[in-house]
PDB file of C-alpha atoms and ligand atoms in Angstrom:
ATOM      1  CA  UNK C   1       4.727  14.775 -14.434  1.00 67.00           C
ATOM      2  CA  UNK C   2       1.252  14.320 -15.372  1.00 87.00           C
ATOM      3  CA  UNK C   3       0.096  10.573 -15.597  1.00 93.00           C
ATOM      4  CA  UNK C   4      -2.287   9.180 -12.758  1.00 96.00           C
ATOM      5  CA  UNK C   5      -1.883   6.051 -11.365  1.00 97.00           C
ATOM      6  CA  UNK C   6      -4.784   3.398  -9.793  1.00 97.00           C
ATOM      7  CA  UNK C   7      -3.612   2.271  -6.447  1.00 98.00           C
ATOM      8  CA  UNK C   8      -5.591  -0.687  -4.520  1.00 98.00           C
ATOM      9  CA  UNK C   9      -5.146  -1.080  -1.117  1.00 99.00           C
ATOM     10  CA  UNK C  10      -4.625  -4.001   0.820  1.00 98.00           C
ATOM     11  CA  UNK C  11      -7.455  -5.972  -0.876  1.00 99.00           C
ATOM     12  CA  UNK C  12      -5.801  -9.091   1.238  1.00 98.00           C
ATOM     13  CA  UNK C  13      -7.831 -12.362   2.206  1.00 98.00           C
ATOM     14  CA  UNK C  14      -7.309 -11.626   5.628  1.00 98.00           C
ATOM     15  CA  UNK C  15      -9.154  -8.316   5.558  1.00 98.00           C
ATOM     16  CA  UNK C  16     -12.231 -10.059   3.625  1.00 98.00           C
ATOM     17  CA  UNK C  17     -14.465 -12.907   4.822  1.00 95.00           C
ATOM     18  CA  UNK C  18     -13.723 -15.675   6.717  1.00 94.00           C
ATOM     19  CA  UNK C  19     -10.043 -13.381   6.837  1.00 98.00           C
ATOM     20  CA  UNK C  20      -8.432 -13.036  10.606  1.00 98.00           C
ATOM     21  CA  UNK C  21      -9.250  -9.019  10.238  1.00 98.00           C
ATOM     22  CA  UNK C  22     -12.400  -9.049   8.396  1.00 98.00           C
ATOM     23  CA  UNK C  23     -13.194  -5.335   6.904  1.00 98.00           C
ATOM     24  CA  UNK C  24     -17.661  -5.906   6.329  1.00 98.00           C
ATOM     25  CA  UNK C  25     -18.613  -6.213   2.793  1.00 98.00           C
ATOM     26  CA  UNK C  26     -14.609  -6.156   1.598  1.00 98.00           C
ATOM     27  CA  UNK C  27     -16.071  -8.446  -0.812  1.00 98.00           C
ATOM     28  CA  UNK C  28     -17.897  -6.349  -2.461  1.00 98.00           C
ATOM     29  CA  UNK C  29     -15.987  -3.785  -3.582  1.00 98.00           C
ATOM     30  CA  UNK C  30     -13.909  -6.475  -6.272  1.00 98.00           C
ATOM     31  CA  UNK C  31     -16.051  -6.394  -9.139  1.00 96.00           C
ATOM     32  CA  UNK C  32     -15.777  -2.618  -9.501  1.00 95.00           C
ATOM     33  CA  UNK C  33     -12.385  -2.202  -8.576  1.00 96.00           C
ATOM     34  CA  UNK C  34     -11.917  -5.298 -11.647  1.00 96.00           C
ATOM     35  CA  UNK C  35     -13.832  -3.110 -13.762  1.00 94.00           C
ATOM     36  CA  UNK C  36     -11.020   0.300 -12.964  1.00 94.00           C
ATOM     37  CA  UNK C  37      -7.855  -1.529 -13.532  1.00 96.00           C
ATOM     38  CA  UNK C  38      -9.613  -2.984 -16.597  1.00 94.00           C
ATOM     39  CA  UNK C  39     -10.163   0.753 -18.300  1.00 92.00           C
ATOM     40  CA  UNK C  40      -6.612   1.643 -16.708  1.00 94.00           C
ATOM     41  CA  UNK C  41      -4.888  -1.335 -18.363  1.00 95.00           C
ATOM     42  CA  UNK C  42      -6.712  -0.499 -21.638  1.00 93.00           C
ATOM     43  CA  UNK C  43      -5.674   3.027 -21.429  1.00 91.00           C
ATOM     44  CA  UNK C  44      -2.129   1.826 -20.678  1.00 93.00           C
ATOM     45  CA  UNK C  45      -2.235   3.748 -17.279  1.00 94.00           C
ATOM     46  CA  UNK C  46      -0.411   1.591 -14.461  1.00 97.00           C
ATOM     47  CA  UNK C  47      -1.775   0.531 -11.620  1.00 98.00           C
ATOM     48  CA  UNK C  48      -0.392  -0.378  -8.368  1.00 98.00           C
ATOM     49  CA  UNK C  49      -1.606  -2.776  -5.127  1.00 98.00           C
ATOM     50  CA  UNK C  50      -0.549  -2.512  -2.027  1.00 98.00           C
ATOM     51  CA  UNK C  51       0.162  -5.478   0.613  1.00 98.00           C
ATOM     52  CA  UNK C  52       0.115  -5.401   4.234  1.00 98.00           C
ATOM     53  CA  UNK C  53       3.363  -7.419   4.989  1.00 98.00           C
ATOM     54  CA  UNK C  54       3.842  -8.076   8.560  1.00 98.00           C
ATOM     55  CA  UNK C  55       6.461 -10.435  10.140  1.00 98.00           C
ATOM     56  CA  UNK C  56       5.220 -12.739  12.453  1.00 97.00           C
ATOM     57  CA  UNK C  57       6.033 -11.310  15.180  1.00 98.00           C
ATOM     58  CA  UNK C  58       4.797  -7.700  14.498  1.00 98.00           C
ATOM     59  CA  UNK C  59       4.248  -4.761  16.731  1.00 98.00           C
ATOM     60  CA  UNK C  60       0.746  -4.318  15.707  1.00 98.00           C
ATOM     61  CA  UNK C  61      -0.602  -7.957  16.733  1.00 98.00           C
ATOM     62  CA  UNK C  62      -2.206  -8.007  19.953  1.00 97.00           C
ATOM     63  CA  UNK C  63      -0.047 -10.887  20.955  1.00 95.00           C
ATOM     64  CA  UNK C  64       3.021  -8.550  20.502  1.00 96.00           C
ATOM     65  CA  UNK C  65       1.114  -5.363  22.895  1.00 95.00           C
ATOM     66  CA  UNK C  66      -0.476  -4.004  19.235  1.00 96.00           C
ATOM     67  CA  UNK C  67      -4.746  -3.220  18.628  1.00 95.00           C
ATOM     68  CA  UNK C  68      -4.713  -6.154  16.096  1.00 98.00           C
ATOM     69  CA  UNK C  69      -5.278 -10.150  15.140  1.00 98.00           C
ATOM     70  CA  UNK C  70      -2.576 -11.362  13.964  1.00 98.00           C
ATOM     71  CA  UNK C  71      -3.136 -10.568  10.112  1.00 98.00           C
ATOM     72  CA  UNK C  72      -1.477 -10.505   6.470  1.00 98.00           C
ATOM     73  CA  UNK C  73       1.709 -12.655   7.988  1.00 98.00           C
ATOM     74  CA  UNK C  74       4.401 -12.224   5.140  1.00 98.00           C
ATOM     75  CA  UNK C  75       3.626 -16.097   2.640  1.00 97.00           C
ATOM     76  CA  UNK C  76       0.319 -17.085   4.667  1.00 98.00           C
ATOM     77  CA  UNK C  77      -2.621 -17.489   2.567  1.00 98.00           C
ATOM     78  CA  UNK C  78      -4.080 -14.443   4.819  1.00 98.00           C
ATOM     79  CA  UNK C  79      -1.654 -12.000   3.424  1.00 98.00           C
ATOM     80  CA  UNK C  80      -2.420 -12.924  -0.279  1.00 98.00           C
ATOM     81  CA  UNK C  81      -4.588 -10.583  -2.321  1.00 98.00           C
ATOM     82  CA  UNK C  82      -7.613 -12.104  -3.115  1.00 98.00           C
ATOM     83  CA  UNK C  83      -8.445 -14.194  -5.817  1.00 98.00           C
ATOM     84  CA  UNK C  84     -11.123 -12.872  -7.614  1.00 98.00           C
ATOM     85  CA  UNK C  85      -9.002  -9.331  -7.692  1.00 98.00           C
ATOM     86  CA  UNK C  86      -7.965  -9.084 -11.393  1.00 98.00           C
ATOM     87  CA  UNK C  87      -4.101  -9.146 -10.340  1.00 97.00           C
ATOM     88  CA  UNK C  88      -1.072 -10.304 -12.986  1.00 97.00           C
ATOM     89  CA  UNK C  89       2.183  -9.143 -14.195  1.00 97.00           C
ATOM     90  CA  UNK C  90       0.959  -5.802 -15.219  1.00 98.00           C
ATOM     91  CA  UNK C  91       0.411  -4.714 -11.466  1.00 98.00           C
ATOM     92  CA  UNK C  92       3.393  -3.594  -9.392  1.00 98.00           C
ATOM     93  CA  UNK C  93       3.175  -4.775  -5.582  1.00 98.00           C
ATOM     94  CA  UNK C  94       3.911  -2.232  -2.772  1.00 98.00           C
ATOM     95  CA  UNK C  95       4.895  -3.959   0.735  1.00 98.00           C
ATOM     96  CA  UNK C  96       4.321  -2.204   3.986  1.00 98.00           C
ATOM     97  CA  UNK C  97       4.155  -3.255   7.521  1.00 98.00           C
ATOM     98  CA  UNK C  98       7.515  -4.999   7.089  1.00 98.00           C
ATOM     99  CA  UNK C  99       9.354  -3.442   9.780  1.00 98.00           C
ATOM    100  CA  UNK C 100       8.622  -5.521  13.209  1.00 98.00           C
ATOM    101  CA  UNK C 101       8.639  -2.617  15.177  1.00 97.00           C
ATOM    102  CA  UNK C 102       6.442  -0.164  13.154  1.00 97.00           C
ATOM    103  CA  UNK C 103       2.850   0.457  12.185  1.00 96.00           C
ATOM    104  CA  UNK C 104       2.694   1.670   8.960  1.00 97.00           C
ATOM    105  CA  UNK C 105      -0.764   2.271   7.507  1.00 98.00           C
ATOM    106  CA  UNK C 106       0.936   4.271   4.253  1.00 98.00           C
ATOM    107  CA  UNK C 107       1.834   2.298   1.541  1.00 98.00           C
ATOM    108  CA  UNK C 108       4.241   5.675   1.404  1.00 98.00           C
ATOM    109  CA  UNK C 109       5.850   4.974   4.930  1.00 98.00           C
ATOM    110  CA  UNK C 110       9.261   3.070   5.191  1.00 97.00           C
ATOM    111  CA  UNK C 111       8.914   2.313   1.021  1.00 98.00           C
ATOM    112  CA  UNK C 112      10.033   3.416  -1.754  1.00 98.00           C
ATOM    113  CA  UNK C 113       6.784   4.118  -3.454  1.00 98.00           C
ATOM    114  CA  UNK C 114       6.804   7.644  -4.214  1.00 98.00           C
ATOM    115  CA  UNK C 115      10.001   7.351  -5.796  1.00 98.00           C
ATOM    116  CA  UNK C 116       8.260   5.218  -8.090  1.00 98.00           C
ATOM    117  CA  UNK C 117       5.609   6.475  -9.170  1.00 98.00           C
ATOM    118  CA  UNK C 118       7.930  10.296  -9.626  1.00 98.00           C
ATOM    119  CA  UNK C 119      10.349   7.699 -11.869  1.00 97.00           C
ATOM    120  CA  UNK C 120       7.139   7.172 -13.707  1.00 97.00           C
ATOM    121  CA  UNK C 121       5.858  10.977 -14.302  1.00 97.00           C
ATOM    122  CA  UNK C 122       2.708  10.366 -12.172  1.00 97.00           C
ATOM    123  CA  UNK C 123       1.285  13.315 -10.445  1.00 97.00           C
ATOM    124  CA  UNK C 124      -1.952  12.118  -9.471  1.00 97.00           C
ATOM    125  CA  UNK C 125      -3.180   9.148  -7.829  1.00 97.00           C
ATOM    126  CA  UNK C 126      -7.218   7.286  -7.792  1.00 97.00           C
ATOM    127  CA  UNK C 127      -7.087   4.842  -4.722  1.00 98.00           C
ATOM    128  CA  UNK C 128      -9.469   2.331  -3.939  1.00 98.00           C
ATOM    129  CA  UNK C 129      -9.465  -0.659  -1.496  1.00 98.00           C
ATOM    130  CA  UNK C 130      -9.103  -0.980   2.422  1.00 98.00           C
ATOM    131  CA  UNK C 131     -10.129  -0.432   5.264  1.00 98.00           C
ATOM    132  CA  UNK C 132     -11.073   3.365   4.868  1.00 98.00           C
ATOM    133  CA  UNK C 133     -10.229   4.544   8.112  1.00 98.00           C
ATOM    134  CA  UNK C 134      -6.359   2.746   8.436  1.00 98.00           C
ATOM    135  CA  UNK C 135      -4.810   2.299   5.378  1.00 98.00           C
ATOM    136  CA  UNK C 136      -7.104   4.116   3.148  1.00 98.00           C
ATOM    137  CA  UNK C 137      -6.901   7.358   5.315  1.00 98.00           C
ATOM    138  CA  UNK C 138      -3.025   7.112   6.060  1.00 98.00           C
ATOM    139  CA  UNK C 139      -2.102   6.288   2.474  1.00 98.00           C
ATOM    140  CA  UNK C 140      -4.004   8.888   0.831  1.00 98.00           C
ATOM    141  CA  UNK C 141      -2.509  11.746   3.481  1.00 98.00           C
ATOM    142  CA  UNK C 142       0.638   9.888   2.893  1.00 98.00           C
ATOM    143  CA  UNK C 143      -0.131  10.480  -1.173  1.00 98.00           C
ATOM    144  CA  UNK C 144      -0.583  14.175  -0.653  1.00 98.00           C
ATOM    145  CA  UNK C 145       2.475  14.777   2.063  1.00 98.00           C
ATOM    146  CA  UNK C 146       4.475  13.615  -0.664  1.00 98.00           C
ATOM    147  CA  UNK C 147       3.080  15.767  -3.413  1.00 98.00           C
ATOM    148  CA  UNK C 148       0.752  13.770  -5.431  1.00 98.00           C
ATOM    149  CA  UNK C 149      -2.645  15.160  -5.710  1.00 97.00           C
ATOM    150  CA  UNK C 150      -5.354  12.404  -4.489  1.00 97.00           C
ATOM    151  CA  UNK C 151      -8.763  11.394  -5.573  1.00 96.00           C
ATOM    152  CA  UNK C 152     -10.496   8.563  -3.453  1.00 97.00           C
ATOM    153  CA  UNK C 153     -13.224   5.995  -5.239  1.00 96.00           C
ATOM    154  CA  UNK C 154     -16.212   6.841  -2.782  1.00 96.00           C
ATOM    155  CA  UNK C 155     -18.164   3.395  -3.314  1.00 96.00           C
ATOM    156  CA  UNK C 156     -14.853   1.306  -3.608  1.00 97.00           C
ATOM    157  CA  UNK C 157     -13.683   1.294  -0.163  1.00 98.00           C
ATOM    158  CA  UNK C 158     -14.753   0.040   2.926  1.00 98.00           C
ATOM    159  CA  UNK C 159     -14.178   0.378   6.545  1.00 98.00           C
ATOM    160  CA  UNK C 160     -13.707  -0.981  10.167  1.00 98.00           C
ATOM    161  CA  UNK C 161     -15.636   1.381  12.493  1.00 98.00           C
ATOM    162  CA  UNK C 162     -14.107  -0.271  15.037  1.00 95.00           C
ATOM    163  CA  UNK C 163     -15.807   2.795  16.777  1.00 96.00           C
ATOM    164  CA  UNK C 164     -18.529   4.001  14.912  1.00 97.00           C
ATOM    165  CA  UNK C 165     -17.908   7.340  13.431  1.00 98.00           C
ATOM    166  CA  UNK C 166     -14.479   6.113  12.327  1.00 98.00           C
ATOM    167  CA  UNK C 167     -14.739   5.336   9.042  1.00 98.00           C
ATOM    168  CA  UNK C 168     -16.763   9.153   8.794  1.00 98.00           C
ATOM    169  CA  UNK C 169     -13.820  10.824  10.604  1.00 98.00           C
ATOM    170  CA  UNK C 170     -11.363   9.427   8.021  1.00 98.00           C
ATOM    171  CA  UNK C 171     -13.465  10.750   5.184  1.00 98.00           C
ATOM    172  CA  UNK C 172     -13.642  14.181   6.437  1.00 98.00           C
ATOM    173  CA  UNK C 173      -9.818  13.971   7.553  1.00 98.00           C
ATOM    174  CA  UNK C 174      -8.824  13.018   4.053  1.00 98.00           C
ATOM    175  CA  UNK C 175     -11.120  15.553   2.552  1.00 98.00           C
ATOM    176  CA  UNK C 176      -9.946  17.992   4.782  1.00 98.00           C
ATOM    177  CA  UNK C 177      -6.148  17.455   3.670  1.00 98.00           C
ATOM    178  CA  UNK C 178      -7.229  18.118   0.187  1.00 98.00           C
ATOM    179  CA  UNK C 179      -8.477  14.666  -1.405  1.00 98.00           C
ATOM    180  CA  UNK C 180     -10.912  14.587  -3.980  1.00 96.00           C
ATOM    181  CA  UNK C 181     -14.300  11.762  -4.007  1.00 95.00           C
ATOM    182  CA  UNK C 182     -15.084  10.237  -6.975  1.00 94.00           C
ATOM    183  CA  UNK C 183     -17.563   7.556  -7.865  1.00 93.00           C
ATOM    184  CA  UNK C 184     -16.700   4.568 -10.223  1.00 92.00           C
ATOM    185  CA  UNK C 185     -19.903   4.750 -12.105  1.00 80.00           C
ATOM    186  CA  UNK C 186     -18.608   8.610 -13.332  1.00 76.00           C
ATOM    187  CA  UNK C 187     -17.365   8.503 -16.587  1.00 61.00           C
ATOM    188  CA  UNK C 188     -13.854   7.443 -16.078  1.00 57.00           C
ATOM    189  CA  UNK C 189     -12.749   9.865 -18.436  1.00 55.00           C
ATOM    190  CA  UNK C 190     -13.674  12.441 -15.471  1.00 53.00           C
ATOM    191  CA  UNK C 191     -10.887  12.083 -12.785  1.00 56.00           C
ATOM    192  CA  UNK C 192      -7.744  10.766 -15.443  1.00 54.00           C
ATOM    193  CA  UNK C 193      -6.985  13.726 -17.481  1.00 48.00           C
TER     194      UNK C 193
HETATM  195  C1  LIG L 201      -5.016  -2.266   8.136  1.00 86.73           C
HETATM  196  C2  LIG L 201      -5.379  -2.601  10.378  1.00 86.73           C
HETATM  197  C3  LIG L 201      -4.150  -3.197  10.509  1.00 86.73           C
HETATM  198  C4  LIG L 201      -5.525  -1.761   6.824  1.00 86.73           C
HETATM  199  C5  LIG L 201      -3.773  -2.854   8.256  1.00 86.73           C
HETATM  200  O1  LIG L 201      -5.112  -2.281   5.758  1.00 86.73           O
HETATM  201  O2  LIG L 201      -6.350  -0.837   6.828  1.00 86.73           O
HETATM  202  N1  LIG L 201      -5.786  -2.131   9.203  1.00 86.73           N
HETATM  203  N2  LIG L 201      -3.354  -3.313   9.444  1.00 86.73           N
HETATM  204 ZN1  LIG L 202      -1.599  -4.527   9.468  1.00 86.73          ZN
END
């Protein structure tokens, strides 16, 4: 039990521009996290993407009593990851948000994810994506609730702030719950090992 895994977060055209939810400066973030799954692929480490999966008619839309746009509805083009994200066979997809009458910011909550990645000896997880202070936050608590130690790519994430201070909060929270912060321009050779 001592691979690590690359997980990437709900990097979804509706969460980037012109996207129903859009995270500011989503965009930028890609070419980096292109550049980690590209050293993770060559060191035959495997890397995972989450997808926020909602049915239409999901309990976190405002038009269903939820905080939320309507966003990442299950075969729209919103709920695709975007294009430019260096995504193909190698990459296992992780669905959340599928149950209609559940929020679930984890990619560990109502899947079977971390019985995956125990099937495939990882212990430690590097996540990068969106938006810091939902999905980020909640799936790298849910990483470490379920035993995996955590490290988060500092400059490859970005945030909502729907109040500002949020995206801050979610930092320290994370830290606080015993994640680690990494930046991508370390030597990767730092946080797998
Ligand atoms: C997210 C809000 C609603 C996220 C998902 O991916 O962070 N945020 N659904
Ligand atoms: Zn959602």
């Amino acid at each position: 039990m001592n691979e690590t895994a690359l997980i990437i977060v709900d990097v979804q055209n509706d969460f980037c521009d012109n996207g129903s939810l859009p995270v500011p400066n989503a965009e930028q973030i890609i070419p980096g996290i292109n550049k980690i799954i590209e050293y993770f692929h060559s060191s035959f480490l495997p890397v995972y993407a989450t997808r926020d999966w909602h049915p239409i008619d999901h309990c976190s839309f405002k038009s269903n009593g939820g905080l939320w746009p309507m966003h990442c509805v299950q075969q729209t083009k919103g709920s695709q990851i975007h294009s430019e994200l260096l995504i193909d066979s190698r990459v296992t997809i992780i669905n959340k948000g599928t149950d209609k009458d559940k929020e679930a910011y984890s990619g560990f909550d109502g899947t079977d994810f971390s019985q995956e990645l125990r099937k495939r000896n990882i212990s430690k997880v590097i996540i990068s994506g969106l938006a810091t202070d939902y999905c980020i936050n909640w799936t790298t608590i849910g990483a470490l609730n379920n035993g995996f130690s955590a490290t988060v790519i500092s400059d490859l994430i970005r945030g909502i702030d729907l109040k500002p201070g949020d995206c801050k909060n979610a930092i320290n929270e994370m830290s606080k719950s015993g994640a680690k912060f990494i930046n991508s321009f370390d030597d990767a050779k730092i946080f797998i090992g």
